[in-house]
Amino acid sequence: MNRIDGLLSRMTLAEKLGQLTMTASSYAVTGPVIAGDSTQSIIDGTIGNLLNMVGPGPTHEMQRLAVERSRLGIPLLIGLDIIHGHRTLFPIPLAEAGIFDEAVWERTAREAAREGAADGLALTFAPMLDVSRDLRWGRTAEGPGEDPWLNVRIARAKVRGFQGADLAAADALAACAKHFVAYGPVAGGREYAAVDISERTLREVHLPGFAAAVEAGVATLMPSFTDLNGVPMTAHVPLLRDWLRGAHGFDGVIISDYHAIAELINHGVAADLVDAAVLALKAGVDIDMMADAYRHGLPVALEQGRVSMDEIDACVRRVLRLKEQLGLFDDPYRRGAQAEAPAVIAERHAYARDVARKAIVLLRNELRNESRNESRNALRNERETLPLPSSVKTLCVLGPLADAASEMKGPWWGAGEHEPHVSVLAGLRAALPDVDLRHAPGVAIDDADDGGIAAAAALCDGADAVILCLGERATMSGEAASRAHPGLPGRQQALAEAVIARAHAQGTPVTVILFSGRPLVIPWLADRADALIAAWFLGVEAGHAIADVLTGQVSPSGRTTMSWPRALGQVPIHYAQRPSGRPMNPADYYTSKYQDVANDPLYPFGHGLTYGRFRYADLRVEPRNVRRDDVIDVSVELRNDGTREAEETVFLFVRDKVAQVTRPLLELKGYAKLKLAPGQAGRARIELPAAELAYLGPDLEPVFEAGEVEILVGPSAERAGLLAETIALLE
Ligand code: GLC
């Protein structure tokens, strides 16, 4: 008899339900706290899993209670949210997605896994794979942005990174694909609100990332708090049991979100905890996180004959198998046995700085005239605002986010909470030791006091350049952080107006750096700042990375993976919209438009400038007549006509012009990156398997059919900037 069967045959009901229960330690609570001290329950074997505990000491102490003092000695599974780094925080996922580099996505997860495992953890509740097209929702910060194709690639890379080649290795973590599924389109962008989307949108946009995670071998999965079209995900039999376990063969562990089983009562589908436990068990949820519904509800449900011991055993078996796969039975102290060497941590910080540089998105970089008193449009002696000229002797570093090291962590800091982070001011001080830096916050991040604005603006007098750091507090995005007015908080707009007016009156350029967990609605800034950077939240090395870009040590190369709207009224907004029967036509009143704002975003998906100046030419697509098994070779010539080396990200979109259903105006199907020196030319190549041009027909079944498809290549989803060729699909 194997270990699992042996254990099952000896386990009491209370011990079985203990394996289906996960409770939070006191370390960090990510939701309403329910369970008190768990130590006796661990010894009794009635709690088999923990979350929010960190450190080899505490985790091994709890592990010893389970392994050496409980009756059966079953090791604990201990997990934590490691969303974008463990102690060494990398840029938030929304920022990292814009790097468009699978090796980076995988490596940051691998580094985080090493750190988390060294802290005694065996599970992380990541990657978060919720596509979002509504920036009001705070959890856009944790996800991939608006595109499903990109989400699939991130899912694969993150599962590989967290789990590594061997789940039993001392530096491997079980990953958790979350939040299954379609959490992003919450009504009104309001956190935890109901979700109503079409079956087509569910299958075309929200499910592919999870299918990819399952295909990549993700060990666990977490249903979302939300309901989907009237059925709460925690009890969603068609998607959890039939789609996930049935059609996609997921045989891993499903862990409820925090207290979510009990919240089926609030959803109105369960009258009490027994009902809730039955619904979740029937849907295939294995572990009850923090609701205590299984321990209290399932014994009653068993007596009532509403669930069977076989159904409970099936869940216990999956949990025990995961612990076996993680090597916890062989050596429960393997993770955390060995502290990481300081050199390893130092190298990780260096890598964090490199990743942060790559995540910075340069949204705008206006031409300036070097000689101060020339008109701003004089032709002579022009240069872009950034990088800062080496002639700068006096630099203003203003705004509430300029010296806000702690905010650089972003909204899911986990074990990185107390790690020292580098602020913009500190980064610039280190990079420009001989420059006179003048600093004032001007205003707080989000209060009404504007008493400091005049003094801050006055610092611009005689300065060579101004860096104005604005945006959100780290906790204004992430979980439970929807915003109905997602612009500059507090009195920051007043600060921006005063500083830009004062600086421009003297011909001094102003670079605005925005910190946020989402795109912000900032049309005024976009028009007045000389340079505009989206710095998101870049993690532990934020200030150094920003200084590296501002001073021209490196060219920015990041792209935005969410559209930036001109107005909140455009939200939800994304590039892959379906056509209208009356597409926008300025000459025709009765066409799809707003009366008060353009249809297109302020900055489209994929937008991001570099310090180079890339010219696209000579798009080649081979073959032109394509069968399903062909691989289409797409290449385009790039030339860097700028004065600095830079790396361009080239996107490949497709447009299926006539199909059995309406098809998105653009769909991302590939990207390539090319670094070119000034004056250098090269070809960017992207291979597109023709099979990727199949789509879901009227019956939601895949269709690959004859017809014309446009292949479009360029620097973003802005249609006017794309080169296009048409191919013919042959059945
Ligand atoms: C939170 C989040 C989830 C997280 C879990 C454990 O409420 O929804 O993403 O993994 O609880 O912290």
XYZ file of C-alpha atoms and ligand atoms in Angstrom:
743
model
C 0.000 0.000 0.000
C 1.541 3.382 -0.884
C 2.049 6.195 1.611
C -1.110 8.100 0.705
C -3.402 5.085 0.784
C -1.794 4.059 4.037
C -2.406 7.436 5.604
C -5.959 7.654 4.277
C -6.776 4.278 5.755
C -5.656 5.475 9.195
C -6.969 9.064 9.200
C -9.932 10.114 11.290
C -12.488 12.458 9.733
C -11.067 15.331 11.808
C -7.563 14.603 10.482
C -8.854 14.418 6.901
C -10.635 17.761 7.259
C -7.449 19.166 8.801
C -5.681 18.451 5.527
C -8.429 20.415 3.762
C -7.975 23.444 6.009
C -5.527 26.354 5.691
C -5.320 29.006 8.342
C -3.345 32.246 8.622
C -0.597 32.682 11.118
C -0.381 36.037 12.833
C 2.451 37.176 10.518
C 0.409 39.071 7.969
C -3.288 38.940 7.445
C -4.677 39.410 3.948
C -8.274 39.284 4.957
C -10.605 39.094 8.007
C -8.822 37.041 10.697
C -10.816 34.077 11.951
C -8.598 31.400 13.399
C -6.816 32.074 16.627
C -3.685 30.260 17.744
C -3.266 27.141 15.597
C -0.540 25.294 17.452
C -2.797 22.860 19.309
C -4.776 22.189 16.127
C -1.546 21.365 14.328
C -0.590 18.905 17.054
C -4.098 17.441 16.918
C -3.771 17.119 13.129
C -6.885 19.225 12.585
C -4.985 21.924 10.666
C -2.730 20.723 7.899
C -1.854 23.932 6.036
C -0.815 27.495 6.908
C -0.484 30.792 5.120
C 1.227 34.098 5.888
C 4.085 32.653 7.887
C 7.680 33.538 6.948
C 11.146 32.550 8.095
C 12.948 29.254 8.626
C 12.518 29.607 12.379
C 8.727 29.990 12.576
C 7.991 27.654 9.671
C 10.251 24.896 11.008
C 8.762 25.336 14.479
C 5.258 24.762 13.097
C 6.538 21.953 10.893
C 8.026 20.172 13.946
C 4.659 20.304 15.730
C 3.040 18.561 12.759
C 5.789 16.114 11.894
C 7.051 15.181 15.351
C 4.070 15.668 17.664
C 0.930 14.922 15.652
C -0.381 11.350 15.484
C 0.327 10.791 11.784
C 3.217 13.240 11.299
C 1.856 14.704 8.070
C 3.960 17.800 7.164
C 2.354 21.214 6.761
C 1.964 23.018 3.455
C 2.923 26.644 4.152
C 2.189 29.362 1.612
C 2.484 33.119 1.156
C 1.667 35.697 -1.490
C 4.906 36.158 -3.402
C 3.510 38.309 -6.186
C 6.547 40.172 -7.518
C 9.462 39.094 -5.393
C 9.725 37.793 -1.863
C 12.109 39.908 0.214
C 13.743 41.377 -2.897
C 10.823 43.103 -4.582
C 10.819 43.395 -8.367
C 8.497 45.700 -10.331
C 4.789 44.979 -9.915
C 3.433 42.447 -12.439
C 1.679 45.104 -14.546
C 5.044 46.826 -14.970
C 6.987 43.620 -15.570
C 4.503 42.497 -18.218
C 5.543 45.532 -20.272
C 9.116 44.265 -20.515
C 7.922 41.681 -23.074
C 10.642 39.198 -22.205
C 9.741 35.655 -21.165
C 13.209 35.107 -19.729
C 12.713 38.025 -17.338
C 9.230 36.872 -16.293
C 10.609 33.408 -15.566
C 13.750 34.578 -13.813
C 12.025 36.954 -11.386
C 9.726 34.092 -10.389
C 12.735 31.795 -10.010
C 14.531 34.352 -7.834
C 11.398 34.842 -5.747
C 11.020 31.092 -5.359
C 14.596 30.787 -4.110
C 14.027 33.511 -1.535
C 10.630 32.192 -0.481
C 11.865 28.615 -0.141
C 14.854 29.832 1.870
C 12.245 31.304 4.192
C 10.657 27.891 4.676
C 7.784 28.325 2.228
C 6.599 25.656 -0.232
C 3.721 27.492 -1.917
C 3.075 30.917 -3.357
C -0.306 32.306 -4.347
C 0.927 33.448 -7.750
C 0.876 34.050 -10.717
C -2.182 36.273 -10.832
C -3.593 35.807 -14.354
C -6.553 38.167 -14.376
C -6.772 40.076 -17.652
C -8.069 43.581 -16.887
C -9.366 46.325 -19.131
C -10.766 48.511 -16.355
C -8.236 50.640 -14.537
C -10.709 51.486 -11.787
C -10.040 47.968 -10.449
C -7.052 48.063 -8.124
C -5.833 44.568 -8.900
C -4.733 45.567 -12.401
C -1.457 46.146 -10.543
C -1.008 42.406 -9.949
C -1.865 41.212 -13.405
C -0.729 41.102 -17.039
C -2.802 44.023 -18.342
C -5.388 43.826 -21.104
C -4.180 41.174 -23.475
C -4.950 37.416 -23.335
C -2.143 36.362 -25.706
C 0.423 38.074 -23.483
C -1.219 36.535 -20.413
C -0.657 33.047 -21.811
C 3.082 33.681 -22.179
C 3.337 35.161 -18.714
C 1.446 32.202 -17.241
C 3.863 29.687 -18.735
C 6.950 31.629 -17.699
C 5.766 32.162 -14.135
C 4.831 28.530 -13.568
C 8.250 27.464 -14.877
C 9.949 30.057 -12.729
C 8.203 29.340 -9.444
C 8.151 25.540 -9.746
C 11.480 25.014 -11.463
C 12.390 21.653 -12.960
C 11.705 19.649 -9.795
C 8.901 20.504 -7.406
C 10.697 18.619 -4.629
C 13.822 20.793 -4.903
C 14.808 22.926 -1.932
C 14.257 26.100 -3.982
C 10.971 25.156 -5.660
C 7.590 26.585 -4.780
C 4.216 25.252 -5.836
C 2.661 27.983 -7.948
C -1.013 28.929 -7.790
C -2.832 30.191 -10.881
C -5.296 32.805 -9.677
C -7.983 34.090 -9.557
C -9.947 31.621 -11.590
C -11.703 33.188 -13.561
C -12.701 36.535 -15.075
C -12.168 38.564 -11.896
C -10.961 41.574 -13.902
C -14.318 42.670 -15.347
C -15.992 43.319 -11.977
C -19.034 45.558 -12.401
C -18.086 49.238 -12.339
C -14.474 48.306 -11.742
C -15.504 47.899 -8.112
C -13.578 45.314 -6.094
C -15.379 42.015 -5.374
C -18.437 43.147 -7.409
C -20.445 40.769 -9.595
C -19.159 39.805 -13.043
C -21.337 39.521 -16.119
C -19.568 38.709 -19.380
C -20.371 36.692 -22.471
C -19.326 33.086 -22.868
C -17.289 34.260 -25.872
C -15.353 36.836 -23.854
C -14.807 34.262 -21.121
C -13.296 31.804 -23.615
C -11.426 34.284 -25.821
C -10.048 36.579 -23.103
C -10.116 35.118 -19.597
C -9.686 31.331 -19.802
C -6.596 31.059 -22.063
C -4.136 32.149 -19.345
C -5.413 29.452 -16.993
C -5.387 26.804 -19.697
C -1.747 27.733 -20.284
C -0.903 27.519 -16.593
C -2.485 24.063 -16.374
C -0.631 22.976 -19.508
C 2.586 24.263 -17.918
C 1.937 22.035 -14.910
C 0.805 24.525 -12.296
C 0.437 22.708 -8.989
C -2.463 24.663 -7.512
C -5.216 27.067 -8.534
C -7.362 29.579 -6.688
C -10.957 30.463 -7.651
C -11.837 34.146 -7.501
C -14.048 35.688 -4.830
C -16.479 36.791 -7.485
C -19.476 35.248 -9.111
C -19.495 34.749 -12.859
C -22.849 35.342 -14.560
C -24.631 34.417 -11.329
C -22.507 31.481 -10.174
C -19.805 32.158 -7.537
C -16.475 30.804 -8.735
C -15.898 28.984 -5.431
C -18.888 26.804 -6.264
C -18.630 26.792 -10.042
C -19.062 23.137 -11.024
C -19.037 23.691 -14.826
C -15.736 25.598 -14.747
C -13.928 23.972 -11.815
C -15.007 20.375 -12.210
C -15.954 20.129 -15.887
C -13.710 22.657 -17.706
C -10.682 22.648 -15.409
C -10.506 19.080 -14.108
C -12.543 17.404 -16.857
C -11.642 19.016 -20.156
C -8.198 20.299 -19.170
C -7.174 17.447 -16.883
C -6.092 19.595 -13.959
C -5.360 17.194 -11.143
C -3.694 19.632 -8.788
C -5.018 21.254 -5.654
C -7.716 23.920 -5.718
C -7.313 26.334 -2.805
C -10.194 28.665 -2.003
C -9.482 32.323 -1.663
C -9.380 33.766 1.821
C -12.692 32.961 3.605
C -14.357 32.584 0.199
C -16.271 29.389 0.998
C -18.107 31.077 3.863
C -18.812 34.016 1.560
C -21.069 31.815 -0.528
C -23.589 32.766 2.164
C -23.168 36.455 1.277
C -23.482 35.544 -2.390
C -26.868 34.148 -1.471
C -26.322 30.630 -2.774
C -25.737 29.029 0.660
C -28.019 29.322 3.670
C -25.278 28.377 6.145
C -21.772 27.009 6.469
C -22.939 23.437 5.790
C -24.482 24.480 2.478
C -21.349 26.435 1.624
C -19.071 23.517 2.400
C -21.170 21.158 0.293
C -21.200 23.519 -2.693
C -17.434 24.054 -2.590
C -16.650 20.369 -2.151
C -18.934 19.381 -5.018
C -17.165 21.937 -7.231
C -13.811 20.387 -6.354
C -12.309 22.927 -3.969
C -9.738 20.958 -1.974
C -8.493 23.416 0.637
C -10.665 25.806 2.628
C -8.600 28.941 3.303
C -9.695 30.687 6.473
C -13.440 29.982 6.366
C -13.376 26.917 8.613
C -16.342 25.741 6.553
C -14.970 22.265 5.889
C -14.104 21.489 9.491
C -17.475 22.662 10.761
C -19.702 21.992 7.759
C -18.626 18.688 6.256
C -19.209 16.454 9.315
C -22.837 17.648 9.319
C -23.100 17.253 5.529
C -21.757 13.692 5.849
C -24.399 12.816 8.434
C -27.058 14.344 6.200
C -25.801 12.218 3.302
C -25.145 15.342 1.184
C -21.497 14.463 0.632
C -19.659 11.146 0.697
C -16.437 10.102 2.355
C -15.139 9.264 -1.122
C -15.563 12.919 -2.158
C -13.658 14.031 0.919
C -10.968 11.386 0.371
C -10.482 12.582 -3.225
C -9.594 16.053 -1.930
C -7.352 14.695 0.837
C -5.578 12.520 -1.680
C -4.777 15.534 -3.894
C -3.438 17.513 -0.943
C -1.269 14.628 0.291
C -0.011 14.042 -3.242
C 1.023 17.701 -3.540
C 2.918 17.445 -0.241
C 4.603 14.310 -1.578
C 5.487 16.037 -4.869
C 6.985 18.914 -2.872
C 9.193 16.451 -0.992
C 7.659 17.491 2.322
C 7.333 13.916 3.537
C 10.937 13.112 2.619
C 12.365 16.226 4.251
C 9.912 18.745 5.753
C 12.823 21.013 6.738
C 14.479 21.050 3.304
C 13.139 24.525 2.559
C 14.825 26.945 4.908
C 17.615 24.602 5.866
C 20.183 26.733 4.098
C 20.353 30.532 4.340
C 21.213 32.269 1.068
C 24.704 33.696 0.758
C 24.954 37.523 0.855
C 26.523 37.449 -2.605
C 23.430 35.719 -3.977
C 21.195 38.379 -2.472
C 23.434 41.165 -3.756
C 23.328 39.706 -7.257
C 19.544 39.496 -6.973
C 19.382 43.198 -6.086
C 21.497 43.988 -9.126
C 19.095 41.984 -11.230
C 16.150 43.795 -9.627
C 17.704 47.082 -10.761
C 18.054 45.770 -14.298
C 14.440 44.559 -14.369
C 13.227 47.878 -12.946
C 15.058 49.834 -15.660
C 13.372 47.686 -18.315
C 9.921 48.192 -16.808
C 10.039 51.988 -17.015
C 7.719 53.335 -19.724
C 8.613 56.618 -21.386
C 5.214 57.943 -22.457
C 6.315 61.341 -23.802
C 9.629 63.028 -24.518
C 9.197 66.408 -26.151
C 11.802 68.212 -28.163
C 13.353 71.084 -26.259
C 15.562 73.883 -27.350
C 18.918 73.896 -25.595
C 19.264 77.680 -25.470
C 16.878 78.746 -22.790
C 15.472 81.914 -24.265
C 14.677 80.540 -27.727
C 11.054 79.815 -28.416
C 10.185 76.245 -27.604
C 9.748 75.519 -31.281
C 12.953 77.079 -32.562
C 14.592 74.679 -35.022
C 18.207 75.153 -33.892
C 19.872 73.092 -31.250
C 16.921 70.848 -30.465
C 17.054 67.745 -28.295
C 14.562 65.625 -26.423
C 13.893 66.501 -22.829
C 15.376 63.157 -21.699
C 17.952 61.975 -20.983
C 18.979 64.906 -18.766
C 21.840 66.839 -20.372
C 25.211 66.444 -18.649
C 25.241 70.248 -18.325
C 22.599 70.100 -15.582
C 24.003 71.666 -12.427
C 20.831 72.382 -10.502
C 18.018 69.833 -10.499
C 14.688 70.075 -8.711
C 13.305 66.781 -7.461
C 9.798 67.608 -6.341
C 6.522 65.929 -5.446
C 5.174 63.555 -2.793
C 6.636 60.475 -4.476
C 10.156 61.890 -4.834
C 11.440 60.777 -1.444
C 8.929 57.993 -0.793
C 11.119 54.892 -0.597
C 8.479 52.777 1.090
C 5.895 53.460 -1.633
C 8.214 51.893 -4.233
C 7.218 48.452 -2.902
C 3.835 48.500 -4.604
C 0.649 47.011 -3.129
C 1.716 43.393 -2.524
C 4.953 43.731 -0.542
C 4.682 40.424 1.380
C 7.987 39.654 3.067
C 9.561 42.699 1.444
C 7.741 44.977 3.857
C 10.759 46.009 5.878
C 13.382 45.780 3.177
C 14.964 49.222 2.502
C 13.902 50.575 -0.875
C 15.607 53.281 -2.928
C 13.640 56.490 -3.548
C 13.968 58.668 -6.644
C 15.774 61.317 -4.592
C 18.246 58.766 -3.226
C 18.810 57.323 -6.667
C 19.515 60.734 -8.169
C 21.790 61.716 -5.284
C 23.852 58.583 -5.923
C 23.912 59.106 -9.683
C 24.581 62.874 -9.651
C 26.837 63.564 -6.645
C 28.020 66.906 -8.063
C 24.590 68.258 -8.984
C 22.727 70.609 -6.661
C 19.514 68.713 -5.904
C 16.627 70.759 -4.536
C 13.799 68.732 -2.986
C 10.344 69.502 -1.672
C 7.290 67.224 -1.620
C 4.977 70.206 -2.203
C 1.951 68.238 -1.101
C 1.211 64.904 0.545
C 0.117 62.040 -1.698
C -3.580 62.246 -0.976
C -4.630 64.954 1.448
C -6.127 68.394 0.942
C -3.257 70.477 2.309
C -1.710 72.593 -0.461
C 0.299 74.886 1.784
C 3.610 73.625 0.423
C 2.935 74.229 -3.256
C 4.305 77.770 -3.519
C 7.587 76.882 -1.829
C 8.030 73.836 -4.016
C 7.335 75.802 -7.189
C 9.769 78.525 -6.113
C 12.597 75.957 -6.111
C 12.314 75.914 -9.911
C 13.848 79.407 -10.106
C 17.262 79.066 -11.700
C 17.071 75.290 -11.948
C 18.266 73.551 -15.107
C 15.576 70.890 -15.005
C 12.707 69.674 -12.846
C 11.771 66.100 -11.962
C 8.217 66.024 -10.575
C 7.241 62.740 -8.883
C 3.497 62.214 -8.631
C 0.951 59.444 -8.381
C -0.615 56.937 -6.036
C 0.247 55.596 -2.637
C 1.176 51.896 -2.939
C -2.057 50.948 -1.181
C -4.239 52.850 -3.681
C -4.005 49.849 -5.969
C -3.915 46.118 -5.286
C -6.679 44.273 -3.446
C -9.681 46.196 -2.116
C -8.367 49.351 -3.847
C -10.745 50.322 -6.655
C -10.793 54.044 -7.501
C -13.723 55.916 -9.026
C -11.511 58.936 -9.764
C -8.297 57.299 -10.966
C -6.399 60.526 -11.597
C -3.844 62.346 -9.462
C -4.874 62.036 -5.810
C -5.167 64.883 -3.327
C -3.758 68.254 -4.398
C -1.167 66.888 -6.814
C -2.799 68.458 -9.871
C -2.507 71.885 -8.222
C 1.148 71.160 -7.498
C 1.743 70.108 -11.094
C 0.093 73.234 -12.465
C 2.136 75.519 -10.210
C 5.454 73.783 -10.856
C 5.011 73.510 -14.632
C 3.864 77.118 -14.910
C 6.855 78.356 -12.863
C 9.373 76.195 -14.704
C 8.062 76.908 -18.202
C 8.046 80.646 -17.498
C 11.844 80.268 -17.304
C 12.180 77.776 -20.152
C 12.988 74.992 -17.702
C 11.871 71.512 -18.777
C 9.719 69.397 -16.465
C 9.837 65.621 -16.436
C 6.868 64.075 -14.619
C 7.318 60.578 -13.198
C 4.058 58.797 -12.362
C 3.917 56.057 -9.730
C 0.797 53.905 -9.852
C -0.628 50.401 -9.912
C -2.777 51.244 -12.943
C -2.861 53.670 -15.871
C -4.014 57.047 -14.543
C -6.397 59.537 -16.129
C -3.997 62.458 -16.643
C -4.873 64.270 -19.905
C -3.678 67.677 -18.650
C -0.262 66.332 -17.598
C 0.118 64.453 -20.858
C -0.165 67.721 -22.698
C 1.992 69.928 -20.440
C 4.847 67.790 -19.175
C 7.928 67.943 -21.370
C 8.630 64.323 -20.557
C 6.296 61.817 -18.909
C 7.311 58.483 -17.416
C 5.138 55.666 -16.062
C 7.258 54.158 -13.283
C 4.469 52.018 -11.790
C 6.038 50.607 -8.593
C 9.495 49.290 -9.394
C 10.515 47.565 -6.190
C 13.668 47.586 -4.151
C 15.978 49.317 -6.653
C 13.411 51.802 -7.973
C 15.397 54.992 -7.412
C 18.585 53.666 -8.959
C 16.744 52.343 -12.003
C 14.942 55.640 -12.523
C 18.208 57.556 -12.202
C 19.819 55.182 -14.720
C 17.128 56.109 -17.248
C 16.954 59.835 -16.453
C 20.724 60.225 -16.816
C 20.873 58.146 -19.999
C 22.877 55.277 -18.517
C 20.247 53.137 -20.219
C 17.504 53.865 -22.697
C 13.956 53.183 -21.495
C 12.351 50.231 -23.305
C 9.222 49.360 -21.294
C 5.760 49.315 -22.868
C 2.332 49.737 -21.339
C 0.183 46.601 -21.420
C -2.951 48.578 -20.569
C -4.394 51.419 -22.618
C -4.260 54.865 -20.989
C -7.626 56.583 -21.514
C -8.152 60.238 -22.363
C -11.132 60.269 -20.016
C -12.601 57.945 -17.407
C -15.719 57.772 -19.551
C -13.832 55.641 -22.075
C -13.240 52.888 -19.489
C -13.255 49.898 -19.957
C -10.968 50.530 -22.894
C -8.607 48.209 -24.753
C -7.107 47.866 -28.212
C -8.740 44.559 -29.216
C -12.273 45.888 -29.460
C -14.733 44.375 -31.910
C -15.791 46.550 -34.876
C -18.945 48.657 -34.895
C -21.438 48.555 -37.723
C -20.909 52.312 -37.811
C -17.192 52.828 -37.323
C -16.062 56.308 -36.380
C -16.233 58.680 -39.358
C -15.742 62.395 -38.661
C -17.777 63.199 -41.771
C -20.778 61.266 -40.550
C -22.648 62.240 -37.415
C -24.195 58.823 -36.966
C -21.062 56.851 -36.272
C -19.519 55.285 -33.172
C -18.061 58.139 -31.107
C -18.284 60.276 -27.987
C -19.448 63.853 -28.331
C -16.758 65.076 -25.952
C -13.639 62.935 -26.417
C -11.900 60.974 -29.181
C -12.393 57.204 -29.322
C -8.736 56.283 -29.195
C -6.752 56.110 -25.951
C -4.239 58.729 -24.863
C -1.565 56.010 -25.006
C -2.372 52.680 -26.684
C -1.445 49.168 -25.659
C 2.253 48.646 -26.392
C 3.134 52.336 -26.274
C 6.552 53.241 -24.902
C 9.282 55.485 -26.279
C 13.029 54.849 -26.235
C 16.034 57.116 -26.617
C 16.426 55.809 -30.137
C 14.347 56.804 -33.139
C 13.189 53.695 -34.990
C 12.070 53.704 -38.584
C 10.138 50.661 -39.890
C 10.306 49.530 -43.504
C 10.130 46.555 -45.828
C 7.628 44.276 -44.086
C 7.974 40.756 -45.473
C 5.463 37.975 -44.899
C 6.124 34.461 -46.201
C 4.240 32.453 -47.368
C 1.309 34.525 -48.596
C -0.949 31.502 -49.152
C -1.112 29.726 -45.840
C -2.345 26.378 -44.654
C -3.073 25.514 -41.019
C 0.216 23.697 -40.412
C 2.365 26.438 -41.933
C 4.503 28.775 -39.885
C 4.362 32.306 -41.224
C 7.686 34.116 -41.268
C 7.255 37.817 -40.631
C 10.152 40.251 -40.701
C 10.567 43.978 -40.870
C 13.548 46.265 -41.256
C 14.324 48.664 -38.455
C 16.780 51.527 -38.518
C 17.764 53.587 -35.507
C 17.900 57.180 -36.765
C 18.414 58.483 -33.246
C 21.569 59.460 -31.422
C 21.483 56.741 -28.760
C 21.465 52.982 -28.634
C 18.048 51.609 -27.734
C 16.018 48.431 -27.774
C 12.759 48.438 -29.711
C 9.891 46.028 -29.094
C 8.148 45.166 -32.343
C 4.590 43.836 -32.156
C 2.787 41.549 -34.566
C -0.968 41.944 -34.736
C -3.495 40.247 -36.967
C -6.885 41.352 -38.282
C -9.290 38.735 -39.564
C -11.300 40.838 -41.969
C -14.246 38.528 -42.705
C -15.310 35.667 -40.420
C -18.409 33.914 -39.113
C -18.379 36.173 -36.069
C -17.099 39.703 -35.518
C -13.377 39.639 -34.865
C -11.237 42.130 -32.900
C -9.858 45.089 -34.842
C -6.404 43.913 -33.805
C -5.107 40.836 -31.981
C -1.589 40.514 -30.602
C 0.085 37.368 -31.937
C 3.792 37.972 -31.435
C 6.616 40.321 -30.574
C 10.346 40.634 -31.111
C 13.006 42.868 -29.600
C 15.916 44.473 -31.416
C 18.694 46.584 -29.926
C 20.311 48.959 -32.415
C 23.075 51.524 -32.131
C 22.607 54.958 -33.733
C 22.528 54.598 -37.513
C 22.374 50.803 -37.324
C 19.728 48.809 -39.173
C 18.533 45.267 -38.661
C 15.628 42.939 -39.255
C 13.197 41.882 -36.535
C 11.727 38.452 -37.158
C 8.571 36.894 -35.715
C 7.254 33.438 -36.482
C 3.509 33.012 -36.433
C 2.084 29.468 -36.469
C -0.916 29.699 -38.820
C -2.914 27.561 -36.410
C -3.003 30.611 -34.129
C -5.325 32.216 -36.687
C -8.130 29.851 -35.739
C -10.946 31.493 -33.804
C -14.099 30.465 -31.966
C -17.005 30.233 -34.388
C -20.667 30.958 -33.614
C -20.872 27.721 -31.625
C -17.704 28.648 -29.690
C -15.834 25.808 -31.328
C -12.434 26.490 -32.977
C -12.618 27.325 -36.702
C -9.744 27.625 -39.170
C -11.166 28.783 -42.459
C -10.189 30.175 -45.820
C -10.072 33.931 -46.053
C -7.894 36.995 -45.931
C -6.024 38.006 -42.808
C -4.003 41.157 -42.350
C -0.593 40.874 -40.738
C 0.344 44.140 -39.045
C 3.676 45.079 -37.485
C 4.708 48.113 -35.496
C 5.596 49.702 -32.139
C 2.147 49.681 -30.539
C -1.550 49.018 -31.165
C -1.897 52.451 -32.754
C -3.179 51.421 -36.168
C -1.636 54.387 -38.007
C 1.827 53.265 -36.971
C 1.565 49.722 -38.358
C 2.882 48.267 -41.602
C 0.456 45.719 -43.060
C 0.387 42.889 -45.562
C -2.476 40.536 -46.370
C -2.230 36.759 -46.505
C -4.742 34.182 -47.718
C -5.646 31.264 -45.488
C -6.394 28.086 -47.395
C -8.485 25.368 -45.829
C -6.380 37.539 -0.679
C -6.333 37.550 -2.180
C -5.556 36.412 -2.761
C -4.469 35.978 -1.794
C -5.152 35.416 -0.578
C -4.137 34.972 0.483
O -7.647 37.956 -0.251
O -7.557 37.629 -2.892
O -5.026 36.853 -4.013
O -3.642 35.015 -2.384
O -6.065 36.336 0.006
O -3.447 36.076 0.966
